[in-house]
Coordinates of C-alpha atoms and ligand atoms in Angstrom, one line a residue:
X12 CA 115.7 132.2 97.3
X13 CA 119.0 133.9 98.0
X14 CA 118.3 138.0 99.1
X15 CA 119.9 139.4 96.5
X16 CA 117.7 138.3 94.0
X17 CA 114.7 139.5 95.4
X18 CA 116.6 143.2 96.5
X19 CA 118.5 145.0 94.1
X20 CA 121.8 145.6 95.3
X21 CA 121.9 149.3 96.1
X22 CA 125.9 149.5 96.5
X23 CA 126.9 149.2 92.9
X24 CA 126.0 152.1 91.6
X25 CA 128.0 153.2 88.7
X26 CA 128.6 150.3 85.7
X27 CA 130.3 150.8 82.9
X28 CA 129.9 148.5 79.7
X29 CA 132.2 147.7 77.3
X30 CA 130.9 146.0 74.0
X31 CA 130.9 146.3 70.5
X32 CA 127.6 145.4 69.7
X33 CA 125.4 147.9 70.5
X34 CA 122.4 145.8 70.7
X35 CA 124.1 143.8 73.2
X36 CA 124.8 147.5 75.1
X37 CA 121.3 148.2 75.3
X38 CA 120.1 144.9 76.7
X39 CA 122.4 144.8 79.2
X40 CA 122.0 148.8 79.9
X41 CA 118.0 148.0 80.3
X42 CA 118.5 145.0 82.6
X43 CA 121.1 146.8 84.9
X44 CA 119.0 149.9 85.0
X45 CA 116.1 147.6 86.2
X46 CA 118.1 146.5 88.8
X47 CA 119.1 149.3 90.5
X48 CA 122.4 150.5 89.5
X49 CA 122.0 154.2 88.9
X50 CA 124.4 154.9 86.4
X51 CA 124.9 152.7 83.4
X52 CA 127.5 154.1 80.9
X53 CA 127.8 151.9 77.6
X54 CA 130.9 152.2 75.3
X55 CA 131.1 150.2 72.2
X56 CA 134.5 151.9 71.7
X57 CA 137.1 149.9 73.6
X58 CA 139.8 152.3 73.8
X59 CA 137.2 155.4 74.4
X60 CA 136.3 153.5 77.4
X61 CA 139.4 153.0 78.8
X62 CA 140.5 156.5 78.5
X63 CA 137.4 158.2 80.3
X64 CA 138.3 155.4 83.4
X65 CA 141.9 156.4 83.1
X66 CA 141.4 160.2 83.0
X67 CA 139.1 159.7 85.5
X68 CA 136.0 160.9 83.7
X69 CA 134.1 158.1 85.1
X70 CA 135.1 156.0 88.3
X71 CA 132.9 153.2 88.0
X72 CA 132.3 150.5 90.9
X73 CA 131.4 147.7 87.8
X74 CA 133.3 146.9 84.4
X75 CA 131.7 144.7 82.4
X76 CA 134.1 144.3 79.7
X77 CA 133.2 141.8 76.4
X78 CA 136.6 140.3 76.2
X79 CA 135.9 140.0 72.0
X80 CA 136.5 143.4 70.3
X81 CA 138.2 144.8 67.7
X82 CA 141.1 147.2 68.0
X83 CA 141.5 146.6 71.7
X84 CA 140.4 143.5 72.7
X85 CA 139.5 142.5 76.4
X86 CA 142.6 141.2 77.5
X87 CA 143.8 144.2 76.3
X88 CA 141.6 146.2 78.2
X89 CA 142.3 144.9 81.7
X90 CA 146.2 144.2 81.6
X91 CA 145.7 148.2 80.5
X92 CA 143.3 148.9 83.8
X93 CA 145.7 146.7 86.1
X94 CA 148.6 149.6 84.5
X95 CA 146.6 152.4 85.7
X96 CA 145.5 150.6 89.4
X97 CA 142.1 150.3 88.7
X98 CA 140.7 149.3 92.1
X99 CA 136.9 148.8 90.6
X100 CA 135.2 145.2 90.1
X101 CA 135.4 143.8 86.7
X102 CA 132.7 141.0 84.9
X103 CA 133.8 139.2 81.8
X104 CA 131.5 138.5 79.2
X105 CA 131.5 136.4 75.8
X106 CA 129.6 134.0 73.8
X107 CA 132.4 131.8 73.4
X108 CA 131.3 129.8 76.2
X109 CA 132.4 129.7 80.1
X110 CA 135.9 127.9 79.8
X111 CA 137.4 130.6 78.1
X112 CA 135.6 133.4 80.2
X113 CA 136.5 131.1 83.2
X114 CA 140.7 131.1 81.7
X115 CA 140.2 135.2 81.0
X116 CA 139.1 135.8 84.4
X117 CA 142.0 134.2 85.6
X118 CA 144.1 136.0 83.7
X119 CA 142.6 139.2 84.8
X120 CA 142.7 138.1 88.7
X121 CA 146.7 137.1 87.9
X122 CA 146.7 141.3 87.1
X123 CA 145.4 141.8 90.5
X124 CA 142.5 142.8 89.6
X125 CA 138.9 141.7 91.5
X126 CA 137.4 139.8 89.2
X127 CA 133.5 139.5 90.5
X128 CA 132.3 136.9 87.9
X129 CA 131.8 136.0 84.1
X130 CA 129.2 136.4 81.7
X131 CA 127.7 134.2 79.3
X132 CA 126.2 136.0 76.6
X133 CA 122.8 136.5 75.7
X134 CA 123.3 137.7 79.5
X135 CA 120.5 135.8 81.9
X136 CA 119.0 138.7 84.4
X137 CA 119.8 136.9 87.4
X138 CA 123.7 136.3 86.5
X139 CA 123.6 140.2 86.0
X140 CA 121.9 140.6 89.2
X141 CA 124.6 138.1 91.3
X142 CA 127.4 140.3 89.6
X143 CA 125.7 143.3 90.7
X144 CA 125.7 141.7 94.3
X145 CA 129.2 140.7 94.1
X146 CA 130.5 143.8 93.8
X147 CA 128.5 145.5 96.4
X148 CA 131.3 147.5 98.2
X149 CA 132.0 150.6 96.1
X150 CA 135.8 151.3 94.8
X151 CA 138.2 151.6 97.3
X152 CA 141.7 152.4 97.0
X153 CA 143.6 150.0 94.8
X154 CA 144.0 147.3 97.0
X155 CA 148.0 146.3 95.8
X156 CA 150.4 148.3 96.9
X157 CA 149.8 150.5 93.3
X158 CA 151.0 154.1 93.6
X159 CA 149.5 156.7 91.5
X160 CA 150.5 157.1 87.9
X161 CA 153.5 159.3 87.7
X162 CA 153.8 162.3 85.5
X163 CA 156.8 162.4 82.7
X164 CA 158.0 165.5 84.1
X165 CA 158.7 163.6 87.7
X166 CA 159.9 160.8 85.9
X167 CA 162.4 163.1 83.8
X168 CA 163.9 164.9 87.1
X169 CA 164.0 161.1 88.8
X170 CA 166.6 160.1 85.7
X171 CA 168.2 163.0 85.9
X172 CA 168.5 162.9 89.6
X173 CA 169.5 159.2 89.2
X174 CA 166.4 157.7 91.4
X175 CA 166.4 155.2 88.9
X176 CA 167.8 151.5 89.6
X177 CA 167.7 148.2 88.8
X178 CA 167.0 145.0 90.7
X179 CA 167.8 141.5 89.4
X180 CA 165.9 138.2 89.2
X181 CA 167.7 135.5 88.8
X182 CA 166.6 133.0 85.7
X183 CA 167.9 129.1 86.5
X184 CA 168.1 126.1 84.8
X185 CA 165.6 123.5 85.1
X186 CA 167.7 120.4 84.5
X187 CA 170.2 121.5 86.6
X188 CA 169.8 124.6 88.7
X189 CA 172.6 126.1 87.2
X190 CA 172.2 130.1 87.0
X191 CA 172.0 131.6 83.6
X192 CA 171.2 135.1 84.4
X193 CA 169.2 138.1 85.9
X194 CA 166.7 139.7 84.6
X195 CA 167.0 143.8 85.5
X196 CA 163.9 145.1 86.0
X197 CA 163.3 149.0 87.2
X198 CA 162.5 150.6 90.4
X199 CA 162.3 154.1 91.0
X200 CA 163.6 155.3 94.6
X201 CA 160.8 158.4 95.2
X202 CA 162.5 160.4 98.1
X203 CA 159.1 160.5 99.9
X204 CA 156.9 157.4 98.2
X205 CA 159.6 155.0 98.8
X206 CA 160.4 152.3 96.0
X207 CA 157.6 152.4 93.1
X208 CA 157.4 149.8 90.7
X209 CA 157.6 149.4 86.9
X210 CA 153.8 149.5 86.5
X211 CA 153.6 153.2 88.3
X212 CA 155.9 154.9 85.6
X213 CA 156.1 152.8 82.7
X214 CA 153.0 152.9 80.7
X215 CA 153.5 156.4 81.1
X216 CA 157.0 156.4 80.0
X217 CA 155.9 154.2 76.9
X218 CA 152.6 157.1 76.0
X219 CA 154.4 160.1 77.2
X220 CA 157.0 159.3 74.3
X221 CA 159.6 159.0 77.4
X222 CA 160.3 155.3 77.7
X223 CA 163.5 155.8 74.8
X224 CA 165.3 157.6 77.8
X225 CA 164.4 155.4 80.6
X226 CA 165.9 152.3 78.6
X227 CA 168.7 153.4 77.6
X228 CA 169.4 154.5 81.2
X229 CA 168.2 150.8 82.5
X230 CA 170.6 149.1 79.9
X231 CA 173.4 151.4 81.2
X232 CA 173.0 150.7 85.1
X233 CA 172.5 147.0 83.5
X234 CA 175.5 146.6 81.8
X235 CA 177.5 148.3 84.7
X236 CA 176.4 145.7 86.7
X237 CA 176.8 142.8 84.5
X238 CA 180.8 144.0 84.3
X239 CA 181.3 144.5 87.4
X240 CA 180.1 141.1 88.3
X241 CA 182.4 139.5 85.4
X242 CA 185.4 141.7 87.5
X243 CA 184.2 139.5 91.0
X244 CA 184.3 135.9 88.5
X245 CA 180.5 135.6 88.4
X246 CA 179.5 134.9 84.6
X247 CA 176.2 136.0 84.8
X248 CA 174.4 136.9 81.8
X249 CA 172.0 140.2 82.1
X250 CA 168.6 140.3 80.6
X251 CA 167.1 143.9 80.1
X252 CA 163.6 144.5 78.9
X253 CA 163.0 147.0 75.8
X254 CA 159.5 148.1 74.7
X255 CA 158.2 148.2 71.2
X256 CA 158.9 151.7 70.8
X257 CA 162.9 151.4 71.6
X258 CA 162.8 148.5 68.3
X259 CA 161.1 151.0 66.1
X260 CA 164.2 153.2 67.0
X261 CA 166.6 153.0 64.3
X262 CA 169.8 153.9 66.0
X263 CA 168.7 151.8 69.1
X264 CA 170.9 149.3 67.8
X265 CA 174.2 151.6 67.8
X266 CA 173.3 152.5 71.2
X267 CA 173.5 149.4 73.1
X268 CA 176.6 148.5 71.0
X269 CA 178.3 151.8 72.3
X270 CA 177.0 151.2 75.5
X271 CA 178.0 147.7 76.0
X272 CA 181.5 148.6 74.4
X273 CA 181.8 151.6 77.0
X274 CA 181.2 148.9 80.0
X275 CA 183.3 146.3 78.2
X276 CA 180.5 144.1 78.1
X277 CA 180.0 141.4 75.2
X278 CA 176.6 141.6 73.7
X279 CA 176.4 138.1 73.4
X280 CA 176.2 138.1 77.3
X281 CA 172.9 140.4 76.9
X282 CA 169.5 139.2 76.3
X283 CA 167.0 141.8 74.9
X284 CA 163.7 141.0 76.3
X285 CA 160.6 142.0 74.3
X286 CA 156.7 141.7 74.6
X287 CA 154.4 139.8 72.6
X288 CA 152.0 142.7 72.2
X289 CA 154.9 145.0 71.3
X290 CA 155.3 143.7 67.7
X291 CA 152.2 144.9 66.3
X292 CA 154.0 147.9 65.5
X293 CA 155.4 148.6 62.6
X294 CA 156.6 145.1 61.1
X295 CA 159.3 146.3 58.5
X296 CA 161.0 148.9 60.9
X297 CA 160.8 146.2 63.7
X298 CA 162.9 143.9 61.3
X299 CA 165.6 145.9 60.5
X300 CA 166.3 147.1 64.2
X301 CA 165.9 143.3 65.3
X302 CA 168.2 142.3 62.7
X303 CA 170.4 144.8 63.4
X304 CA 170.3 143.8 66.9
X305 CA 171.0 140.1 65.8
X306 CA 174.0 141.5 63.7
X307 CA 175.4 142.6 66.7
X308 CA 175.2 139.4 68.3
X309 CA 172.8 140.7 71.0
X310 CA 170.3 138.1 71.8
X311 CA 166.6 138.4 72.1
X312 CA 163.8 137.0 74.1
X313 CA 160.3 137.2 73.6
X314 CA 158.2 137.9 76.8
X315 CA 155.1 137.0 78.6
X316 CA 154.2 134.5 75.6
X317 CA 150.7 133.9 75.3
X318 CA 149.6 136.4 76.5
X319 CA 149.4 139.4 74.1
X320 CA 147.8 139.0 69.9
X321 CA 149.2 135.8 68.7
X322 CA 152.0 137.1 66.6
X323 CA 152.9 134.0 65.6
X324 CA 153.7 135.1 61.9
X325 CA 156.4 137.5 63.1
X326 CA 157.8 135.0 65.0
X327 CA 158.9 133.3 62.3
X328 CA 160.3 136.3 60.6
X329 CA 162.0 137.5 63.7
X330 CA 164.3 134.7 64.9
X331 CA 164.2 134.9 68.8
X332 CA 167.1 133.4 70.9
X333 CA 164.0 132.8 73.8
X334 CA 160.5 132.2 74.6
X335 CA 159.0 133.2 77.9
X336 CA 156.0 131.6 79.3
X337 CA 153.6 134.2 80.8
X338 CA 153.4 133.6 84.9
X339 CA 149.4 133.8 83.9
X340 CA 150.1 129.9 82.8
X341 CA 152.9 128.6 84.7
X342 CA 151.8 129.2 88.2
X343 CA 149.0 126.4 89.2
X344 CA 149.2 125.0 85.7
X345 CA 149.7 121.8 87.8
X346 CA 146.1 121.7 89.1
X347 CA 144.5 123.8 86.0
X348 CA 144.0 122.1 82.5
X349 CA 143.8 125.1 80.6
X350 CA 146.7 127.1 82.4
X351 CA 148.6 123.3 81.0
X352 CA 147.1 123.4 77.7
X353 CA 148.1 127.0 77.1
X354 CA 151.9 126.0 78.6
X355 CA 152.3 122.8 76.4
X356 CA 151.1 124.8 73.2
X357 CA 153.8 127.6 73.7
X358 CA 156.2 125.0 74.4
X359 CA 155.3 123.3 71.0
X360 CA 155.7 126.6 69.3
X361 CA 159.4 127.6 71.5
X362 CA 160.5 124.0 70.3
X363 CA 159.7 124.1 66.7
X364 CA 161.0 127.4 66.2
X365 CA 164.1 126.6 68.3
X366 CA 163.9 129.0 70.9
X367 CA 164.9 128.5 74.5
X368 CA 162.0 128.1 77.0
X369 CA 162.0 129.9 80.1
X370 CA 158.9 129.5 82.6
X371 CA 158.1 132.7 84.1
X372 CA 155.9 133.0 87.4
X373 CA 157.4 129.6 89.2
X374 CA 156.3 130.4 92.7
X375 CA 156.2 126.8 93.9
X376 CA 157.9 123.4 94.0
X377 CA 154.5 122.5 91.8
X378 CA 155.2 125.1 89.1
X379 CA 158.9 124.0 89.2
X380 CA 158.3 120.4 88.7
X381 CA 155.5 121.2 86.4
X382 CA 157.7 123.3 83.6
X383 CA 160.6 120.9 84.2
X384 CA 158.4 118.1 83.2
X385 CA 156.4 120.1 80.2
X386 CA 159.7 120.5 78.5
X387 CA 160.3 124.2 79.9
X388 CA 164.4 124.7 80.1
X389 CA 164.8 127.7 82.4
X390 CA 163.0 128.8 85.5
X391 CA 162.2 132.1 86.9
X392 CA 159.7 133.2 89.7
X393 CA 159.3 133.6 93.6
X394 CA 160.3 130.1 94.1
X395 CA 163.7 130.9 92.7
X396 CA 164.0 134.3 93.9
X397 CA 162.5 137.5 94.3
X398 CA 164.2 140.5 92.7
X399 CA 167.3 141.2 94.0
X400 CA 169.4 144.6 94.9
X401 CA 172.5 144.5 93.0
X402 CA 174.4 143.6 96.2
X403 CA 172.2 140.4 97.6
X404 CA 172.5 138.7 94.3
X405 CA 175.9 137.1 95.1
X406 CA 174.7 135.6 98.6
X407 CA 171.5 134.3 97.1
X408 CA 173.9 132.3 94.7
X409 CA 175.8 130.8 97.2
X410 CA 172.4 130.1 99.2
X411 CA 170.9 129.2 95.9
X412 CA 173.6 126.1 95.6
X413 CA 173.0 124.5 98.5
X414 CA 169.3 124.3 98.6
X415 CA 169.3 123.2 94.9
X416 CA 171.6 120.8 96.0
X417 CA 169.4 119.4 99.0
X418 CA 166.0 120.2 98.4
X419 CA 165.4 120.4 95.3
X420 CA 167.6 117.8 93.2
X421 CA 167.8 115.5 95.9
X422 CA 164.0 114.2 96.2
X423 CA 164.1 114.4 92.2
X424 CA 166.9 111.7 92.4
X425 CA 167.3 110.1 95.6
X426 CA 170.3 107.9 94.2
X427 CA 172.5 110.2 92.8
Ligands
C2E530 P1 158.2 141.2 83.1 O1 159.2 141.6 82.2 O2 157.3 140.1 82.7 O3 158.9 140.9 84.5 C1 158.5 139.9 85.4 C2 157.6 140.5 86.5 O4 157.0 139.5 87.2 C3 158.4 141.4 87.5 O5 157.5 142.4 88.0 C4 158.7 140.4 88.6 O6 158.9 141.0 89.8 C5 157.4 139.6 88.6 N1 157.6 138.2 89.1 C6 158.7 137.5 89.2 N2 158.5 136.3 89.7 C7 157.2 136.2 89.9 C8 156.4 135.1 90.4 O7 156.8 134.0 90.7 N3 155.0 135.4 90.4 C9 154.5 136.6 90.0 N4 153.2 136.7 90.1 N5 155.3 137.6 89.5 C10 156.6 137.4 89.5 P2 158.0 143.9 88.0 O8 159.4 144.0 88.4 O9 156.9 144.6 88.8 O10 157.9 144.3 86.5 C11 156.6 144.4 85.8 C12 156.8 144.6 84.3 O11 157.3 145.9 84.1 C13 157.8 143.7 83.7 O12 157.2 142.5 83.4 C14 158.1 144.5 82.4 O13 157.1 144.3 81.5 C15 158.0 145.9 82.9 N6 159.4 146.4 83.2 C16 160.2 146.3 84.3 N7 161.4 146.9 84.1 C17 161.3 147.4 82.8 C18 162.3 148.1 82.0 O14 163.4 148.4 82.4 N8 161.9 148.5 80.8 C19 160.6 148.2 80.3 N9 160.3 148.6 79.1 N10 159.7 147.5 81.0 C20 160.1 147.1 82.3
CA531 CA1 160.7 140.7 81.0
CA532 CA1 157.3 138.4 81.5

């Protein structure tokens, strides 16, 4: 009989629960308590939870999170605790049976975050007890390279002290390897952190009621950058994320019309990213600035698909230009049925709604050939390219060329 069975683990000491059903909270809080763990928090309000890990109320070692809730459901929840750096172990429970906890978890792990095992509920004691086990060492640091949350105040003085940039990834065409665009995402150049990344500063922006300014000043360096590259010849079309709060602006719309006029850049070049989860807001402002948007011949793209509520409805109100596969199911979709199920599904929907299908989250010549063969149009990940500054893009497309060219066409069609 393996040890840990017999000895409680004595490492994990704080758990926090997350579930709906109180009964459910008690159960587990009983078993847990039985086994050793010394403090056992239960919250059957998700978004209670969440904020008493992110103002640090409680740090626990253990989050064992039910991923079916109402308001905020699971995967809600962790993408949320990834944001903030959580460095904790995290269990995934449900009744819906293992494959789905098995596909959440691998969700959750895509987040970075350490995923220590799933739950099948009514919980058994000694799957409780092997969780408990397999989270024995107590929260370190967050193991990525996440830097603390930033405050808006910092984040105000880095705009205004222009610490703010862009790098580009570059999106490519499947059939072809023709390059279709960048995507501009945001770094922040801290004099004494170094570069951060979006996920230090951008949740904050979007709660702190600051994210309106740091995309409008993203779109500008964008669009700078997209004219200056039509000056050098390169016809390169500039994707720029917005979140939900910049659509439920209603003179976002004459901004980025003023702001691509300014740069002399046509808005048909620019493709306004937005994420699944961000249309829950309100739906009849979100039409009218989308429309707007669409009046303006700006085009728009619909991000990490299936991965936020299934807003499928609003889809078909809002006509998108683009669907982007989450990397969650593109990378190792080739060895992983439900990652492929998942991809094939949102390529159904793109098709039938006729949106463009990008693959995010290609890192490999496996994801590549997957997507290109599950109807997927457009490519973009690690494989491709990793973000770029401004200045490397134009090498990397000359590079680009000729490895397309002789790796990657080539073994596709050796007669050509
Ligand atoms: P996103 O819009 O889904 O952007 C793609 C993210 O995936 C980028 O992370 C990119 O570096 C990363 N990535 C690219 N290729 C691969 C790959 O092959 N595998 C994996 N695992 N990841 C890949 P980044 O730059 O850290 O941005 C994270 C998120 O922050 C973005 O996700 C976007 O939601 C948000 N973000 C970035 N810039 C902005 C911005 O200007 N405004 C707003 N509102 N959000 C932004
Ligand atoms: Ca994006
Ligand atoms: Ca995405």
């Amino acid at each position: 009989m393996p040890d840990s069975l017999l000895n409680p683990p004595t490492t994990t000491r704080k758990v926090l629960l997350v579930d709906d059903d109180p009964f459910m909270l008690k159960v587990m809080r009983l078993m847990l308590e039985g086994m050793g763990a010394l403090e056992v928090h239960g919250f059957s309000n998700a978004p209670a939870a969440f904020e008493a890990i992110r103002e640090a109320r409680l740090r626990p070692d253990l989050v064992i999170l039910d991923i079916n809730m109402p308001e905020m459901d699971g995967m809600a929840f962790f993408r949320r605790l990834s944001e903030i750096g959580y460095a904790g172990c995290l269990a995934l429970c449900s009744g819906e049976g293992e494959a789905l906890l098995r596909t959440t978890g691998q969700l959750a792990q895509s987040y970075g975050l350490r995923v220590s095992g799933v739950l099948d509920k009514p919980p058994r004691p000694e799957r409780l007890r092997a969780l408990l086990g397999a989270c024995g060492a107590p929260a370190a640091p967050a193991p990525r390279a996440s830097s603390p949350e930033r405050t808006a105040e910092e984040l105000r003085q880095a705009l205004e002290r222009g610490e703010i940039f862009c790098v580009y990834q570059p999106k490519v065409s499947l059939s072809d390897g023709s390059v279709l665009g960048v995507e501009a995402l945001a770094r922040w150049r801290h004099a004494s952190d170094g570069v951060i990344p979006p996920a230090a500063f951008i949740p904050m922006a979007e709660r702190s009621g600051n994210i309106g300014a740091l995309t409008r000043r993203i779109f500008d360096l964008a669009f700078a950058q997209a004219a200056a590259w039509r000056r050098r010849g390169l016809e390169l079309r500039v994707s720029v994320n917005a979140s939900a709060h910049d659509l439920g602006v209603l003179d976002f719309p004459d901004f980025l019309l003023d702001c691509a006029r300014r740069h002399g850049v046509d808005p048909s070049w620019v493709m306004i990213e937005v994420t699944e989860s961000g249309l829950i807001q309100d739906e009849r402002l979100l039409v009218e600035v989308m429309t707007r948007l669409r009046l303006r011949q700006f085009h728009m793209s619909i991000d990490d698909f299936g991965n936020g509520y299934a807003a499928l409805s609003k889809l078909r109100d809002l006509v998108f230009d683009e669907l982007k596969i989450d990397f969650g199911f593109t990378h190792g979709a080739a060895g992983d049925e439900r990652k492929a199920a998942i991809f094939d599904a949102s390529v159904q929907v793109g098709k039938s709604l006729g949106m463009k299908l990008v693959a995010e989250g290609v890192e490999d010549g496996s994801d590549w050939e997957f997507s290109r063969s599950h109807g997927a149009e457009v490519a973009q990940g690690y494989f491709i390219a990793r973000p770029l500054g401004a200045e490397d893009v134009e090498p990397w497309l000359q590079a680009w060329r000729q490895r397309y060219r002789e790796q990657i066409a080539a073994p596709a069609a050796p007669s050509a």
